Amino acid sequence: MDLHSHTYRHSYPYHKKHPSVTVTKKRSVDDLEEADLRGKRVLVRVELNDSSKIPATAPTIQYLINHGARVILCGHLGGHGDEVTPSSLRDVAPVLSQVIGTTVVMASGCIGEEVEEMVAALQDGDIVLLENVRMYKEEVENDHCFAEKLASLADLYVNDAFQTTSLAHASTLGVTKFLRPAVAGLTMKKELDYLVGVASHLSRPFAAIVGGSKLSSKWELIEALLDKVDILLLGGEMIFTFDKALGRSVGSSLVEEHMFDLARSILKKAKDKKQVSVHSIPNGWRGVDMGSCTIYMYACHLAVAKTILWIGAMGASNISIGTDAVAKLLAELSDKGATTVVAEGVSIASLERLGVADKMSHISIGGVTTTALLQGSSLPSLLALDDAV
């Protein structure tokens, strides 16, 4: 057995009745008609922090300009507190212009007289991009005065940056105190339709695959899923924390000793647990990826699933055998009619590299926000949007 090509996974299948999760549906931009939009200034919070997500902004923007709105785009590139220095969005404006198919004019800031004059000059169907909102420290502080000034540029608000809804920032939460309607964009609507469906109205058996390197970053999600899923497959390097907590030898594999009590608690909550492909790892060896036995056992358990959620990598950093195997497996199950929802970058990158991304029912771009929604955490900027009638 080549221990360099194996890690060891646990599967905890259990089948029982689960109550539905009630999530209030939000109004979206396509609930607004031309009479609501023509000639109106619309502040649109968009996701610009990742170039791969920029095309996802197009449907909402196209809907607005096609209905005569005057669009004011607001976003960020880097910058969150003291973590990353914010960068100018000037190079993003021409990319947006190409994606949308019309000119996007760049503003010099987010507030102030010059920006106000630029917005006042907009005609129906025009688009202006405000400078990186995180260049203002008041943004992450959700400063009331800053939010009011930002909101004063517009008549209504659209949030299409799903990944920011877990943040209580001025451009995501503060402005909603001054602008109505305040609705979700089309990309956010798509995210919510699938993710709320996963949490509430899904076809069973419902299986979840959760990977990653550290249990400390996934334990809340795992505990939340325990009450929702029929089959839970845990993978990634975090599995060695479970193994070590149970007294198994894991060699020099990654473990978080401070998580041992929580690991044992999770295992106790997973009733009727069944362990898959468990081996001892000699001292000096480290488990880094899934082996063929574990992959086979995953396939056996997932074969009966009608809905499958996958979050997180199956192996150590830069090792993709297990992650790619799960990607191929989900593609096969999608072809057989299973609903497949995938979140987090490593999983998505594997799907794209293998050319099977289009086989998934939904690929979430929400990252940690997707996880937060599924584990029942509060998303303040989502809650602030108008409820559907």
CSV table of C-alpha atoms in Angstrom, one decimal:
chain,number,residue,atom,x,y,z
A,1,MET,CA,0.0,0.0,0.0
A,2,ASP,CA,1.4,3.4,-1.0
A,3,LEU,CA,0.7,5.6,2.0
A,4,HIS,CA,1.7,8.7,0.1
A,5,SER,CA,-1.4,8.2,-2.1
A,6,HIS,CA,-3.9,7.5,0.6
A,7,THR,CA,-5.8,9.3,3.3
A,8,TYR,CA,-8.5,7.7,5.3
A,9,ARG,CA,-12.0,8.8,5.3
A,10,HIS,CA,-15.1,8.3,7.5
A,11,SER,CA,-18.6,7.9,6.2
A,12,TYR,CA,-21.6,8.3,8.5
A,13,PRO,CA,-24.7,7.2,6.6
A,14,TYR,CA,-27.9,7.6,8.4
A,15,HIS,CA,-31.5,7.9,7.2
A,16,LYS,CA,-34.3,9.7,9.1
A,17,LYS,CA,-37.0,12.3,8.7
A,18,HIS,CA,-35.8,15.9,8.7
A,19,PRO,CA,-37.9,19.0,9.2
A,20,SER,CA,-37.8,21.6,6.4
A,21,VAL,CA,-35.7,24.7,6.9
A,22,THR,CA,-37.8,27.9,6.4
A,23,VAL,CA,-35.8,30.6,4.7
A,24,THR,CA,-37.6,33.9,3.7
A,25,LYS,CA,-37.6,34.4,0.0
A,26,LYS,CA,-36.2,37.7,-1.2
A,27,ARG,CA,-37.4,40.0,-4.0
A,28,SER,CA,-35.1,40.1,-7.0
A,29,VAL,CA,-34.5,42.6,-9.7
A,30,ASP,CA,-36.6,40.7,-12.2
A,31,ASP,CA,-39.6,41.4,-9.9
A,32,LEU,CA,-39.2,45.1,-11.0
A,33,GLU,CA,-40.8,46.2,-14.2
A,34,GLU,CA,-39.9,49.0,-16.6
A,35,ALA,CA,-42.1,51.4,-14.8
A,36,ASP,CA,-40.1,50.8,-11.7
A,37,LEU,CA,-36.7,51.2,-13.4
A,38,ARG,CA,-36.9,53.6,-16.4
A,39,GLY,CA,-35.1,56.8,-15.5
A,40,LYS,CA,-34.2,55.6,-12.0
A,41,ARG,CA,-30.7,55.7,-10.6
A,42,VAL,CA,-29.9,52.1,-9.4
A,43,LEU,CA,-27.0,51.4,-7.0
A,44,VAL,CA,-25.8,47.9,-7.8
A,45,ARG,CA,-23.3,46.1,-5.4
A,46,VAL,CA,-21.3,43.7,-7.6
A,47,GLU,CA,-18.5,41.2,-7.1
A,48,LEU,CA,-15.3,42.4,-8.7
A,49,ASN,CA,-12.7,41.0,-6.4
A,50,ASP,CA,-12.2,38.0,-8.6
A,51,SER,CA,-11.9,38.4,-12.4
A,52,SER,CA,-13.6,35.0,-13.0
A,53,LYS,CA,-16.7,36.4,-11.3
A,54,ILE,CA,-17.0,39.5,-13.4
A,55,PRO,CA,-19.1,37.8,-16.2
A,56,ALA,CA,-21.6,36.9,-13.6
A,57,THR,CA,-22.5,40.6,-13.2
A,58,ALA,CA,-23.7,40.8,-16.8
A,59,PRO,CA,-27.3,39.4,-16.5
A,60,THR,CA,-28.3,41.9,-13.7
A,61,ILE,CA,-26.7,44.9,-15.5
A,62,GLN,CA,-28.3,44.0,-18.8
A,63,TYR,CA,-31.7,43.6,-17.2
A,64,LEU,CA,-31.4,47.1,-15.7
A,65,ILE,CA,-30.2,48.9,-18.8
A,66,ASN,CA,-32.7,47.1,-21.0
A,67,HIS,CA,-35.4,48.5,-18.8
A,68,GLY,CA,-34.1,52.1,-18.9
A,69,ALA,CA,-32.3,52.3,-15.6
A,70,ARG,CA,-29.3,54.5,-14.9
A,71,VAL,CA,-26.8,52.1,-13.4
A,72,ILE,CA,-24.2,52.9,-10.6
A,73,LEU,CA,-21.9,50.0,-10.0
A,74,CYS,CA,-20.2,49.6,-6.6
A,75,GLY,CA,-17.6,47.0,-5.7
A,76,HIS,CA,-14.2,46.3,-4.3
A,77,LEU,CA,-10.9,44.8,-5.3
A,78,GLY,CA,-8.8,43.8,-2.2
A,79,GLY,CA,-9.0,45.6,1.0
A,80,HIS,CA,-10.8,44.4,4.2
A,81,GLY,CA,-9.7,46.1,7.3
A,82,ASP,CA,-5.9,45.9,7.4
A,83,GLU,CA,-5.6,42.6,5.6
A,84,VAL,CA,-5.2,43.5,1.9
A,85,THR,CA,-4.5,46.9,0.4
A,86,PRO,CA,-7.4,48.0,-1.8
A,87,SER,CA,-6.6,48.5,-5.5
A,88,SER,CA,-8.2,50.8,-8.0
A,89,LEU,CA,-11.0,49.5,-10.2
A,90,ARG,CA,-9.8,51.5,-13.2
A,91,ASP,CA,-8.6,48.4,-15.0
A,92,VAL,CA,-11.9,46.7,-14.3
A,93,ALA,CA,-14.0,49.3,-16.1
A,94,PRO,CA,-12.9,48.2,-19.7
A,95,VAL,CA,-13.3,44.6,-18.7
A,96,LEU,CA,-16.9,45.3,-17.7
A,97,SER,CA,-17.5,47.3,-20.9
A,98,GLN,CA,-16.4,44.2,-22.9
A,99,VAL,CA,-18.5,41.8,-20.9
A,100,ILE,CA,-21.7,43.9,-21.0
A,101,GLY,CA,-21.2,45.2,-24.5
A,102,THR,CA,-21.6,48.9,-23.7
A,103,THR,CA,-19.3,51.6,-22.3
A,104,VAL,CA,-18.8,51.7,-18.5
A,105,VAL,CA,-17.5,55.1,-17.3
A,106,MET,CA,-15.1,55.2,-14.4
A,107,ALA,CA,-15.7,57.6,-11.5
A,108,SER,CA,-12.9,59.0,-9.4
A,109,GLY,CA,-14.4,58.0,-6.1
A,110,CYS,CA,-17.6,56.8,-4.4
A,111,ILE,CA,-18.9,60.0,-2.8
A,112,GLY,CA,-18.3,63.7,-3.2
A,113,GLU,CA,-19.3,66.5,-5.6
A,114,GLU,CA,-17.5,65.2,-8.6
A,115,VAL,CA,-19.2,61.8,-8.3
A,116,GLU,CA,-22.6,63.4,-7.8
A,117,GLU,CA,-22.2,65.5,-11.0
A,118,MET,CA,-21.2,62.4,-12.9
A,119,VAL,CA,-24.3,60.5,-11.7
A,120,ALA,CA,-26.6,63.4,-12.4
A,121,ALA,CA,-25.4,63.4,-16.0
A,122,LEU,CA,-26.3,59.8,-16.6
A,123,GLN,CA,-29.0,59.0,-19.2
A,124,ASP,CA,-31.2,56.0,-19.4
A,125,GLY,CA,-29.1,52.9,-20.0
A,126,ASP,CA,-25.8,54.6,-19.0
A,127,ILE,CA,-23.4,52.9,-16.6
A,128,VAL,CA,-20.9,54.4,-14.2
A,129,LEU,CA,-18.4,52.4,-12.0
A,130,LEU,CA,-17.6,53.9,-8.7
A,131,GLU,CA,-14.0,53.6,-7.4
A,132,ASN,CA,-13.2,50.8,-5.0
A,133,VAL,CA,-15.5,51.3,-2.0
A,134,ARG,CA,-13.0,49.8,0.4
A,135,MET,CA,-10.7,52.7,-0.2
A,136,TYR,CA,-12.9,54.3,2.4
A,137,LYS,CA,-12.4,53.0,5.9
A,138,GLU,CA,-16.0,53.9,6.6
A,139,GLU,CA,-17.1,51.1,4.3
A,140,VAL,CA,-16.0,48.2,6.5
A,141,GLU,CA,-17.1,50.2,9.6
A,142,ASN,CA,-20.6,50.5,8.1
A,143,ASP,CA,-20.4,54.2,9.0
A,144,HIS,CA,-23.9,55.7,9.0
A,145,CYS,CA,-22.9,59.0,7.3
A,146,PHE,CA,-20.9,57.3,4.6
A,147,ALA,CA,-23.7,54.9,3.8
A,148,GLU,CA,-26.2,57.8,3.6
A,149,LYS,CA,-23.9,59.7,1.2
A,150,LEU,CA,-23.5,56.6,-0.9
A,151,ALA,CA,-27.2,55.9,-1.0
A,152,SER,CA,-28.0,59.5,-1.9
A,153,LEU,CA,-26.6,58.8,-5.4
A,154,ALA,CA,-29.5,56.4,-6.2
A,155,ASP,CA,-33.2,55.8,-6.0
A,156,LEU,CA,-33.1,52.1,-5.3
A,157,TYR,CA,-30.6,49.3,-4.5
A,158,VAL,CA,-29.7,45.9,-6.0
A,159,ASN,CA,-27.2,43.6,-4.3
A,160,ASP,CA,-25.7,41.0,-6.7
A,161,ALA,CA,-22.6,40.3,-4.7
A,162,PHE,CA,-23.7,37.1,-2.9
A,163,GLN,CA,-20.3,36.6,-1.3
A,164,THR,CA,-20.6,39.9,0.6
A,165,THR,CA,-23.9,39.2,2.3
A,166,SER,CA,-22.2,37.9,5.4
A,167,LEU,CA,-20.6,41.3,5.9
A,168,ALA,CA,-22.2,44.3,7.6
A,169,HIS,CA,-20.6,46.9,5.5
A,170,ALA,CA,-21.9,50.3,4.3
A,171,SER,CA,-22.4,49.2,0.7
A,172,THR,CA,-24.1,46.0,1.6
A,173,LEU,CA,-26.1,46.8,4.7
A,174,GLY,CA,-25.9,50.5,5.5
A,175,VAL,CA,-27.4,51.7,2.3
A,176,THR,CA,-30.5,49.5,2.7
A,177,LYS,CA,-31.6,51.8,5.5
A,178,PHE,CA,-32.0,54.6,3.0
A,179,LEU,CA,-32.9,52.9,-0.3
A,180,ARG,CA,-36.1,51.0,-1.2
A,181,PRO,CA,-36.7,48.9,-3.1
A,182,ALA,CA,-33.6,46.9,-2.0
A,183,VAL,CA,-33.6,43.6,-4.0
A,184,ALA,CA,-31.3,40.7,-5.0
A,185,GLY,CA,-29.6,40.6,-8.4
A,186,LEU,CA,-30.0,37.7,-10.8
A,187,THR,CA,-26.8,36.0,-9.8
A,188,MET,CA,-27.7,36.2,-6.1
A,189,LYS,CA,-31.2,35.0,-6.9
A,190,LYS,CA,-29.7,31.9,-8.6
A,191,GLU,CA,-27.5,31.2,-5.6
A,192,LEU,CA,-30.4,31.5,-3.2
A,193,ASP,CA,-32.7,29.3,-5.3
A,194,TYR,CA,-30.3,26.4,-5.3
A,195,LEU,CA,-28.9,26.8,-1.8
A,196,VAL,CA,-32.2,27.4,-0.1
A,197,GLY,CA,-33.5,24.4,-2.0
A,198,VAL,CA,-30.6,22.3,-0.7
A,199,ALA,CA,-31.5,23.4,2.8
A,200,SER,CA,-35.3,23.0,2.4
A,201,HIS,CA,-36.9,21.3,-0.5
A,202,LEU,CA,-34.6,18.6,-1.8
A,203,SER,CA,-34.8,15.1,-3.2
A,204,ARG,CA,-33.5,12.5,-0.8
A,205,PRO,CA,-31.3,10.7,0.0
A,206,PHE,CA,-29.3,13.9,0.5
A,207,ALA,CA,-25.5,13.4,0.7
A,208,ALA,CA,-22.9,16.0,1.7
A,209,ILE,CA,-19.2,15.7,1.0
A,210,VAL,CA,-17.1,18.0,3.2
A,211,GLY,CA,-13.3,18.3,2.8
A,212,GLY,CA,-10.6,20.7,3.8
A,213,SER,CA,-7.4,20.7,5.8
A,214,LYS,CA,-8.6,21.9,9.1
A,215,LEU,CA,-11.6,20.8,11.2
A,216,SER,CA,-11.5,24.3,12.9
A,217,SER,CA,-12.8,25.9,9.7
A,218,LYS,CA,-15.5,23.3,9.0
A,219,TRP,CA,-16.9,22.1,12.3
A,220,GLU,CA,-19.9,24.5,12.3
A,221,LEU,CA,-20.9,23.4,8.8
A,222,ILE,CA,-20.5,19.7,9.7
A,223,GLU,CA,-22.6,20.1,12.8
A,224,ALA,CA,-25.3,21.9,10.9
A,225,LEU,CA,-25.3,19.3,8.2
A,226,LEU,CA,-25.7,16.4,10.7
A,227,ASP,CA,-29.4,17.4,11.1
A,228,LYS,CA,-30.0,17.7,7.4
A,229,VAL,CA,-28.2,15.0,5.5
A,230,ASP,CA,-28.8,11.3,5.1
A,231,ILE,CA,-25.2,10.6,4.1
A,232,LEU,CA,-22.2,12.6,5.3
A,233,LEU,CA,-18.8,11.9,3.8
A,234,LEU,CA,-15.9,13.7,5.5
A,235,GLY,CA,-12.6,14.0,3.7
A,236,GLY,CA,-9.5,16.2,3.4
A,237,GLU,CA,-6.6,16.4,5.8
A,238,MET,CA,-9.0,17.4,8.6
A,239,ILE,CA,-10.0,13.7,8.9
A,240,PHE,CA,-6.8,13.0,10.7
A,241,THR,CA,-8.0,15.1,13.6
A,242,PHE,CA,-10.9,12.7,13.9
A,243,ASP,CA,-8.6,9.6,13.7
A,244,LYS,CA,-6.2,10.9,16.3
A,245,ALA,CA,-9.0,11.9,18.6
A,246,LEU,CA,-10.1,8.2,18.5
A,247,GLY,CA,-6.6,7.0,19.3
A,248,ARG,CA,-5.6,5.9,15.9
A,249,SER,CA,-2.1,6.3,14.5
A,250,VAL,CA,-1.8,9.0,12.0
A,251,GLY,CA,2.0,9.3,11.7
A,252,SER,CA,3.0,12.9,10.9
A,253,SER,CA,-0.3,13.8,9.3
A,254,LEU,CA,-1.9,17.1,10.0
A,255,VAL,CA,-3.9,17.2,13.2
A,256,GLU,CA,-5.5,19.9,15.4
A,257,GLU,CA,-5.1,18.7,19.0
A,258,HIS,CA,-7.3,21.5,20.4
A,259,MET,CA,-10.2,20.1,18.3
A,260,PHE,CA,-10.1,16.5,19.7
A,261,ASP,CA,-13.0,17.0,22.1
A,262,LEU,CA,-15.1,18.6,19.4
A,263,ALA,CA,-14.2,15.8,16.9
A,264,ARG,CA,-15.4,13.2,19.4
A,265,SER,CA,-18.6,15.1,20.0
A,266,ILE,CA,-19.3,15.2,16.3
A,267,LEU,CA,-18.8,11.5,16.0
A,268,LYS,CA,-21.1,10.9,18.9
A,269,LYS,CA,-23.8,12.9,17.3
A,270,ALA,CA,-23.5,11.0,14.0
A,271,LYS,CA,-25.7,8.0,15.0
A,272,ASP,CA,-25.4,4.7,13.2
A,273,LYS,CA,-22.0,5.6,12.1
A,274,LYS,CA,-20.1,3.5,9.7
A,275,GLN,CA,-16.4,3.9,9.1
A,276,VAL,CA,-14.8,3.6,5.7
A,277,SER,CA,-11.2,2.8,4.7
A,278,VAL,CA,-9.6,3.3,8.1
A,279,HIS,CA,-6.0,2.3,8.5
A,280,SER,CA,-3.1,3.1,10.8
A,281,ILE,CA,-0.3,5.3,9.4
A,282,PRO,CA,3.2,4.5,10.6
A,283,ASN,CA,5.3,7.1,12.4
A,284,GLY,CA,7.2,9.3,9.8
A,285,TRP,CA,4.5,8.8,7.2
A,286,ARG,CA,1.8,11.3,6.3
A,287,GLY,CA,-1.6,10.8,4.7
A,288,VAL,CA,-2.1,13.3,1.8
A,289,ASP,CA,-4.8,12.0,-0.5
A,290,MET,CA,-7.5,9.5,-1.1
A,291,GLY,CA,-6.7,5.9,-2.2
A,292,SER,CA,-8.6,3.7,-4.5
A,293,CYS,CA,-10.5,1.9,-1.7
A,294,THR,CA,-11.8,5.1,-0.3
A,295,ILE,CA,-12.8,6.4,-3.7
A,296,TYR,CA,-14.7,3.1,-4.3
A,297,MET,CA,-16.5,3.4,-1.0
A,298,TYR,CA,-17.5,7.0,-1.8
A,299,ALA,CA,-18.9,5.8,-5.1
A,300,CYS,CA,-21.0,3.1,-3.3
A,301,HIS,CA,-22.5,5.5,-0.8
A,302,LEU,CA,-23.2,8.2,-3.3
A,303,ALA,CA,-24.8,5.9,-5.8
A,304,VAL,CA,-28.1,6.1,-4.0
A,305,ALA,CA,-28.1,9.9,-3.4
A,306,LYS,CA,-30.6,12.2,-5.2
A,307,THR,CA,-29.0,15.4,-4.0
A,308,ILE,CA,-25.3,15.9,-3.4
A,309,LEU,CA,-23.5,18.9,-1.9
A,310,TRP,CA,-19.7,19.1,-2.2
A,311,ILE,CA,-17.6,21.6,-0.2
A,312,GLY,CA,-13.8,21.3,0.1
A,313,ALA,CA,-10.8,19.5,-1.3
A,314,MET,CA,-10.2,15.8,-0.6
A,315,GLY,CA,-6.4,15.9,-0.4
A,316,ALA,CA,-3.5,18.1,0.8
A,317,SER,CA,-2.6,21.3,-1.0
A,318,ASN,CA,-1.5,20.8,-4.7
A,319,ILE,CA,-2.5,17.1,-4.6
A,320,SER,CA,-5.6,16.4,-6.7
A,321,ILE,CA,-6.1,12.7,-7.1
A,322,GLY,CA,-8.9,12.4,-4.6
A,323,THR,CA,-10.5,15.8,-5.5
A,324,ASP,CA,-10.4,14.9,-9.2
A,325,ALA,CA,-11.9,11.5,-8.4
A,326,VAL,CA,-14.9,13.1,-6.6
A,327,ALA,CA,-15.3,15.6,-9.5
A,328,LYS,CA,-15.5,12.7,-12.0
A,329,LEU,CA,-17.9,10.8,-9.8
A,330,LEU,CA,-20.3,13.7,-9.4
A,331,ALA,CA,-20.2,14.3,-13.1
A,332,GLU,CA,-21.3,10.6,-13.6
A,333,LEU,CA,-24.0,11.0,-11.0
A,334,SER,CA,-25.3,14.2,-12.6
A,335,ASP,CA,-25.7,12.4,-15.9
A,336,LYS,CA,-27.8,9.8,-14.0
A,337,GLY,CA,-30.1,12.5,-12.7
A,338,ALA,CA,-28.7,13.5,-9.3
A,339,THR,CA,-28.8,17.2,-8.3
A,340,THR,CA,-25.2,18.3,-7.7
A,341,VAL,CA,-24.2,21.5,-6.0
A,342,VAL,CA,-20.5,22.4,-5.6
A,343,ALA,CA,-18.9,25.2,-3.6
A,344,GLU,CA,-15.3,26.4,-2.7
A,345,GLY,CA,-12.5,27.1,-5.1
A,346,VAL,CA,-10.4,23.9,-5.1
A,347,SER,CA,-13.5,21.8,-5.9
A,348,ILE,CA,-14.6,24.1,-8.6
A,349,ALA,CA,-11.1,24.3,-10.1
A,350,SER,CA,-11.0,20.6,-10.4
A,351,LEU,CA,-14.3,20.5,-12.2
A,352,GLU,CA,-13.1,23.2,-14.7
A,353,ARG,CA,-9.8,21.5,-15.2
A,354,LEU,CA,-11.5,18.2,-16.0
A,355,GLY,CA,-14.0,19.8,-18.3
A,356,VAL,CA,-17.1,18.6,-16.3
A,357,ALA,CA,-18.2,21.9,-14.6
A,358,ASP,CA,-21.1,22.2,-17.0
A,359,LYS,CA,-22.5,18.8,-15.8
A,360,MET,CA,-23.1,20.2,-12.2
A,361,SER,CA,-26.6,21.4,-11.4
A,362,HIS,CA,-25.1,24.4,-9.7
A,363,ILE,CA,-21.7,25.8,-8.9
A,364,SER,CA,-21.8,28.3,-6.1
A,365,ILE,CA,-19.5,31.3,-6.2
A,366,GLY,CA,-20.3,32.3,-2.6
A,367,GLY,CA,-17.3,30.7,-0.9
A,368,VAL,CA,-17.6,31.1,2.9
A,369,THR,CA,-21.0,32.8,2.4
A,370,THR,CA,-22.3,29.6,0.9
A,371,THR,CA,-21.1,27.7,3.9
A,372,ALA,CA,-22.6,30.3,6.3
A,373,LEU,CA,-26.0,30.0,4.7
A,374,LEU,CA,-26.0,26.2,4.8
A,375,GLN,CA,-24.9,26.1,8.4
A,376,GLY,CA,-27.6,28.6,9.4
A,377,SER,CA,-25.4,31.6,10.2
A,378,SER,CA,-26.8,35.1,10.0
A,379,LEU,CA,-26.2,36.9,6.7
A,380,PRO,CA,-27.1,40.5,7.7
A,381,SER,CA,-26.9,42.0,4.2
A,382,LEU,CA,-29.2,39.3,2.8
A,383,LEU,CA,-31.7,39.8,5.6
A,384,ALA,CA,-31.8,43.5,4.9
A,385,LEU,CA,-33.2,43.0,1.3
A,386,ASP,CA,-36.9,43.2,0.7
A,387,ASP,CA,-38.9,40.0,1.3
A,388,ALA,CA,-40.8,38.6,-1.6
A,389,VAL,CA,-44.5,39.4,-1.6
